[in-house]
PDB file of C-alpha atoms and ligand atoms in Angstrom:
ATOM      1  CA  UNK A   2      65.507 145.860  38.989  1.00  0.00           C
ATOM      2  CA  UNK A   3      65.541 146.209  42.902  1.00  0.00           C
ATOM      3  CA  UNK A   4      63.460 143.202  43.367  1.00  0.00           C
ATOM      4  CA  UNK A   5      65.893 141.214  40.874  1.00  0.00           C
ATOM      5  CA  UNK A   6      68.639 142.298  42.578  1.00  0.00           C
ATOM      6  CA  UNK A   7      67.246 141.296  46.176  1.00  0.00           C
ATOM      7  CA  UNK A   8      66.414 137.797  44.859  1.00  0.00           C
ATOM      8  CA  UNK A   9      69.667 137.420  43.794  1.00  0.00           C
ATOM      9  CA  UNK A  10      71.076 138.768  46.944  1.00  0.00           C
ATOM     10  CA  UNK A  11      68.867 136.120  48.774  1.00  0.00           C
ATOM     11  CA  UNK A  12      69.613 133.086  46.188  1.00  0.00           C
ATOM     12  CA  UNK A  13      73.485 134.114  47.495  1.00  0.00           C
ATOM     13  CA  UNK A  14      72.433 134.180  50.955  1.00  0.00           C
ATOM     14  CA  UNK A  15      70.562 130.567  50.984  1.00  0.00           C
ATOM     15  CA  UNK A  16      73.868 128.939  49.258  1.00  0.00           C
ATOM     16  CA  UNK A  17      76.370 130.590  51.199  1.00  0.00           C
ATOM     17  CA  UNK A  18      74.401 128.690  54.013  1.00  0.00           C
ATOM     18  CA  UNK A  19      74.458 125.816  52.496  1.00  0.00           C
ATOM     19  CA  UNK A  20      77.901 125.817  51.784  1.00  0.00           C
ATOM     20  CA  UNK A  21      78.754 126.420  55.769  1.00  0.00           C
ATOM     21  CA  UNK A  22      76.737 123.527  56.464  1.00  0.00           C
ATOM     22  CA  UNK A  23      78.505 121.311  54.055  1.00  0.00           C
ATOM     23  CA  UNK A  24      81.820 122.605  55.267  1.00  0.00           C
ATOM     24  CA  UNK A  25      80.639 121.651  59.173  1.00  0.00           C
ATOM     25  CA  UNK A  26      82.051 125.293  59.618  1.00  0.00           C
ATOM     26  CA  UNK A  27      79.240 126.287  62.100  1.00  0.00           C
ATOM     27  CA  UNK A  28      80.090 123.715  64.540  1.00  0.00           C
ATOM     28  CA  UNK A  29      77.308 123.176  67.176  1.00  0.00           C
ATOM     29  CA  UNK A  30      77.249 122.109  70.771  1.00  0.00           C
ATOM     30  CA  UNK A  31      74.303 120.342  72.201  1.00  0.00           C
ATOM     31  CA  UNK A  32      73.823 119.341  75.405  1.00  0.00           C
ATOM     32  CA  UNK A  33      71.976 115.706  75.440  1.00  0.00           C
ATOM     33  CA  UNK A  34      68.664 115.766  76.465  1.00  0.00           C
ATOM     34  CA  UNK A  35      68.413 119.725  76.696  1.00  0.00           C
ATOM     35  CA  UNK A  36      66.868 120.249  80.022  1.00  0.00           C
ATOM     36  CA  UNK A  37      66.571 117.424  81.664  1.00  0.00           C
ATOM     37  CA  UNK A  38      70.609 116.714  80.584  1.00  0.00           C
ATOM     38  CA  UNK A  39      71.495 113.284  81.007  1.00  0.00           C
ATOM     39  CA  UNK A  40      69.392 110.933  83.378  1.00  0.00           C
ATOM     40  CA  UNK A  41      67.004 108.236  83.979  1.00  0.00           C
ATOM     41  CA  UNK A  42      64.477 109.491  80.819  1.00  0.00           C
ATOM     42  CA  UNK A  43      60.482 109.663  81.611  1.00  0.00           C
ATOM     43  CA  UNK A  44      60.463 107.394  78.946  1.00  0.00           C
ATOM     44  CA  UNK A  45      63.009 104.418  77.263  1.00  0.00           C
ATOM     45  CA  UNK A  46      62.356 106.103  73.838  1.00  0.00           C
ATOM     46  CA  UNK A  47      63.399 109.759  75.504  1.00  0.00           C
ATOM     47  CA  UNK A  48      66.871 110.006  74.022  1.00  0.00           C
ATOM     48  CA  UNK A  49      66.319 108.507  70.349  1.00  0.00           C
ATOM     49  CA  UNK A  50      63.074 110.727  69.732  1.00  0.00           C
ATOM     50  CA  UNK A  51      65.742 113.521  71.001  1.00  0.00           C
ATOM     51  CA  UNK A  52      68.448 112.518  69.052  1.00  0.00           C
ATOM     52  CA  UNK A  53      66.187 111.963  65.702  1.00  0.00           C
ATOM     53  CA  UNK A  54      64.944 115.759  66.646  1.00  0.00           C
ATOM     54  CA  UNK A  55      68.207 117.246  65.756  1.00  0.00           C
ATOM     55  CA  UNK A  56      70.640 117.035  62.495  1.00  0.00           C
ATOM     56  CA  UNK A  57      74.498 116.109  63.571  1.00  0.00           C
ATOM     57  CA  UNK A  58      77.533 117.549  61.401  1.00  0.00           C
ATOM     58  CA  UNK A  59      81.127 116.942  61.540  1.00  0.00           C
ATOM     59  CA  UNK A  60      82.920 119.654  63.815  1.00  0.00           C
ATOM     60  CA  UNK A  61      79.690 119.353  66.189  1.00  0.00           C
ATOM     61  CA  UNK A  62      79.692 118.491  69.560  1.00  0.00           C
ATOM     62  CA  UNK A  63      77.647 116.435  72.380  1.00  0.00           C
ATOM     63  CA  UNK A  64      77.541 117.317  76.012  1.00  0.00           C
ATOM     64  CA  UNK A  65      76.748 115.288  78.798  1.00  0.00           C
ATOM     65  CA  UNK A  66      75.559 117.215  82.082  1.00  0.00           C
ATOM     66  CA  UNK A  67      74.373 115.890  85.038  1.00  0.00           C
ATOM     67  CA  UNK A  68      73.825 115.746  88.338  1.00  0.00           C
ATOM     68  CA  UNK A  69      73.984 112.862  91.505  1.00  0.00           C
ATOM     69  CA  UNK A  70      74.681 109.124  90.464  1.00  0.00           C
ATOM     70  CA  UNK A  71      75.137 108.874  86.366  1.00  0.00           C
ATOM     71  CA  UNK A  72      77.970 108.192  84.491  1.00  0.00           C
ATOM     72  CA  UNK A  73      78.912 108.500  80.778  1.00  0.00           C
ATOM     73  CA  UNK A  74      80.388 105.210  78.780  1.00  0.00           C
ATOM     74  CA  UNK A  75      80.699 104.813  75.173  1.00  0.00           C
ATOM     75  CA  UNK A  76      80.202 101.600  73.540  1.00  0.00           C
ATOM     76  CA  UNK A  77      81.724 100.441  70.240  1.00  0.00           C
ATOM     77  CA  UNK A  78      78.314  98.784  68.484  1.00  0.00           C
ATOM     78  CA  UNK A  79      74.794  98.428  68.448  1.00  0.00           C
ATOM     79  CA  UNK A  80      74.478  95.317  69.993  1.00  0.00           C
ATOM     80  CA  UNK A  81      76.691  96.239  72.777  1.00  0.00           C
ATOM     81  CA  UNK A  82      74.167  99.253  73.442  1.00  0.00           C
ATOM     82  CA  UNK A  83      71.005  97.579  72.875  1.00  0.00           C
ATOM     83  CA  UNK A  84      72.980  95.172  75.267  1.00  0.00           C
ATOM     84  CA  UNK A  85      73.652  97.796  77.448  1.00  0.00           C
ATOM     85  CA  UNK A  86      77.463  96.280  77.881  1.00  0.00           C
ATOM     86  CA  UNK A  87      79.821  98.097  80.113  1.00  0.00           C
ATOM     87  CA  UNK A  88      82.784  99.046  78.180  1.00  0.00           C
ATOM     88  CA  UNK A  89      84.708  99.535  81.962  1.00  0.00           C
ATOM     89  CA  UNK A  90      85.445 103.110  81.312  1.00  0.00           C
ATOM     90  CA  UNK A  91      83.649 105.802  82.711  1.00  0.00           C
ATOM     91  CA  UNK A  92      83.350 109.372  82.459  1.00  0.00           C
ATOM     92  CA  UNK A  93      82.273 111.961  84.798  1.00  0.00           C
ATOM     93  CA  UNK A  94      79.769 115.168  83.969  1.00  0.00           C
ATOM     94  CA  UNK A  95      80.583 117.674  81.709  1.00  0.00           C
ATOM     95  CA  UNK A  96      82.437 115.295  79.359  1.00  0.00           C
ATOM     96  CA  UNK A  97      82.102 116.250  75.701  1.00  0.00           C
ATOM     97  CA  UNK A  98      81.964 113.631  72.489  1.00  0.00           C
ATOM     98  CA  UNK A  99      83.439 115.389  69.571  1.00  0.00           C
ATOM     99  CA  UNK A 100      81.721 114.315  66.079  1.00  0.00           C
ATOM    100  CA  UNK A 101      84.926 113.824  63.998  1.00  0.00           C
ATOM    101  CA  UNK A 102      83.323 111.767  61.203  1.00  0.00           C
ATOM    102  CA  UNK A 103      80.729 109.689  59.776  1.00  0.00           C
ATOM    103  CA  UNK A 104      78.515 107.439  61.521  1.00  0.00           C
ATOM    104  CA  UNK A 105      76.858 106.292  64.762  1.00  0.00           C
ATOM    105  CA  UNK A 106      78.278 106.412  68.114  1.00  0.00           C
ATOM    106  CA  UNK A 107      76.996 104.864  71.471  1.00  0.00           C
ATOM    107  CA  UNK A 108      76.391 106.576  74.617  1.00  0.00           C
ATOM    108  CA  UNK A 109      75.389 104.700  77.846  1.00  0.00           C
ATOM    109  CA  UNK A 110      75.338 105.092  81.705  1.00  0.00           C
ATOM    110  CA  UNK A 111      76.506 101.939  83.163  1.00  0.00           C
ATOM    111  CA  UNK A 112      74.680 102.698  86.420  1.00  0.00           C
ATOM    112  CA  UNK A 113      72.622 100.536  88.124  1.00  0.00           C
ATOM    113  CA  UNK A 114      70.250  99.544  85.295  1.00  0.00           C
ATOM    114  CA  UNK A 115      69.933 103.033  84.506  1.00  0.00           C
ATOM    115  CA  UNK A 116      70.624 101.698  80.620  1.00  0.00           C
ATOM    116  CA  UNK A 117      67.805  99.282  80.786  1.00  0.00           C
ATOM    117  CA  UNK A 118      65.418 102.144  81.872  1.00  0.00           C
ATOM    118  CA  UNK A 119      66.637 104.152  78.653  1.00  0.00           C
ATOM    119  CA  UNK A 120      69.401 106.449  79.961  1.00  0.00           C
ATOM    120  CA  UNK A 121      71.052 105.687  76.291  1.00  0.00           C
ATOM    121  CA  UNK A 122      71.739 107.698  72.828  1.00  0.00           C
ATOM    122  CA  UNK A 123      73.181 107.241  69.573  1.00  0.00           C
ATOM    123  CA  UNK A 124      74.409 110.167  67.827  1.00  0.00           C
ATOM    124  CA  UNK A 125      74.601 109.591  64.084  1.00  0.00           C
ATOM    125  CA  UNK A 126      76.280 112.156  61.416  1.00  0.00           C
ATOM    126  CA  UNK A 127      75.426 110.918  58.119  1.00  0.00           C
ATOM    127  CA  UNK A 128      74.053 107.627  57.566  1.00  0.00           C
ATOM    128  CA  UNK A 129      73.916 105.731  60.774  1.00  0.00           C
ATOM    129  CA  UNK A 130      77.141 102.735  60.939  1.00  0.00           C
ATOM    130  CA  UNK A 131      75.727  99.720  60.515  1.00  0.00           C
ATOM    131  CA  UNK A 132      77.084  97.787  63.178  1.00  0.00           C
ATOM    132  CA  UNK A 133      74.061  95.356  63.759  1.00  0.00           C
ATOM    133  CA  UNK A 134      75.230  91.907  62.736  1.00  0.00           C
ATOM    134  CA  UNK A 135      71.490  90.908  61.985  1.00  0.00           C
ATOM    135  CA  UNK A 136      71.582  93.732  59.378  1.00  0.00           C
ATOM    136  CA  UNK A 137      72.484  93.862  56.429  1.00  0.00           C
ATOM    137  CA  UNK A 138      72.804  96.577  53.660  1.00  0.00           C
ATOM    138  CA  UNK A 139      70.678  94.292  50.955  1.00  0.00           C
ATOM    139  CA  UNK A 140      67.186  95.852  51.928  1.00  0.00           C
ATOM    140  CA  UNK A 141      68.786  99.464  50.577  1.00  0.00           C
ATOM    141  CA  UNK A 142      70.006  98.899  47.596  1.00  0.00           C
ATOM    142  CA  UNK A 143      67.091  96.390  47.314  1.00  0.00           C
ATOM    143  CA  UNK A 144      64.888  99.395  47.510  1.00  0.00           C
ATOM    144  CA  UNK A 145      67.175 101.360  45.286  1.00  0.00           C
ATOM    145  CA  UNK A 146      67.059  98.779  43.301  1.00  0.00           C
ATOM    146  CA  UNK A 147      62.821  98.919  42.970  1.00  0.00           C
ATOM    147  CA  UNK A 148      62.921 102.568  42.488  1.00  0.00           C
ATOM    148  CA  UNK A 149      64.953 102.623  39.716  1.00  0.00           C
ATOM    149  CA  UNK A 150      63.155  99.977  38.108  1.00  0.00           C
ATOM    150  CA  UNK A 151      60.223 101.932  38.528  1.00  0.00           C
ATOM    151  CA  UNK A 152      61.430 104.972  37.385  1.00  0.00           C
ATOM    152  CA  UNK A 153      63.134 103.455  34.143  1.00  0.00           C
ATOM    153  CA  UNK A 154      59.456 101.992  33.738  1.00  0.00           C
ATOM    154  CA  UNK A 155      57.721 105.576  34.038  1.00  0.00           C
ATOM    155  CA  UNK A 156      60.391 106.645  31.559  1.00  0.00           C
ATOM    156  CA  UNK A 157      59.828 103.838  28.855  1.00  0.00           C
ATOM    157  CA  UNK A 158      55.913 104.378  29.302  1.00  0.00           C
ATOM    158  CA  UNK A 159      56.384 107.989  28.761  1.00  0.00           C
ATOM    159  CA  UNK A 160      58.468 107.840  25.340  1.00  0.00           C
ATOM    160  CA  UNK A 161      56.448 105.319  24.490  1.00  0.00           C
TER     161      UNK A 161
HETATM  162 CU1   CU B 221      72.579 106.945  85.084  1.00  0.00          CU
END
């Protein structure tokens, strides 16, 4: 009876957490890049393998620290970031990007070719924006498209 009782007690734990995450009620901060903050990466692929590390939610927030000759732009599609375009505004350290919805955002420093060298993000909450005019959203439902074929196959083999 104690041991039902405790799995039941858990099973309410584990969607009570669930829940919160759906809601975006535990909002999290995250400072880009962790330690090293925001910079000229060791590597061009530093801040996507960091970004793809973590899960963003609605409510959350991104912060940009730094130190000596950075700056923070945002740009308003893919191709402008793979582009590296300057938008003409900057921001200075310590700004914050607030995740209010859906979708991808840009992130740049417009210094120097600091871009170019990978000092770059895109935060995503959801499914990324598809912003990329060489994209298109065909290849997904294509897929879906193959699975459910495939599935409705398995099915018709199995009644059979
Ligand atoms: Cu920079």
């Amino acid at each position: 009876m104690a041991k039902q009782m405790g799995l039941m007690g858990l099973g309410c734990f584990i969607f009570m957490m669930v829940a919160l995450q759906i809601n975006g009620a535990t909002a999290t901060t995250y400072v880009v890049g962790d330690s090293l903050g925001w910079t000229v990466p060791p590597n061009t692929s530093f801040y996507s393998d960091w970004s793809s590390s973590k899960t963003f939610h609605i409510g959350d927030e991104v912060v940009f620290n730094w130190t000596g000759n950075h700056n923070f732009a945002e740009v308003s599609s893919l191709a402008e970031y793979e582009n590296c375009t300057n938008p003409g505004i900057v921001f200075g350290p310590g700004i914050k990007a607030n995740l209010l919805q859906n979708g991808s955002r840009f992130f740049i420093c417009t210094v120097d070719d600091h871009c170019e060298a990978g000092q770059k993000v895109i935060i995503t909450v959801g499914s990324p924006t598809n912003t990329s005019p060489a994209a298109s959203p065909a290849p997904s439902s294509l897929s879906f498209g193959v699975v459910f074929t495939v599935l409705t196959s398995m099915v018709g083999y199995f009644f059979a």
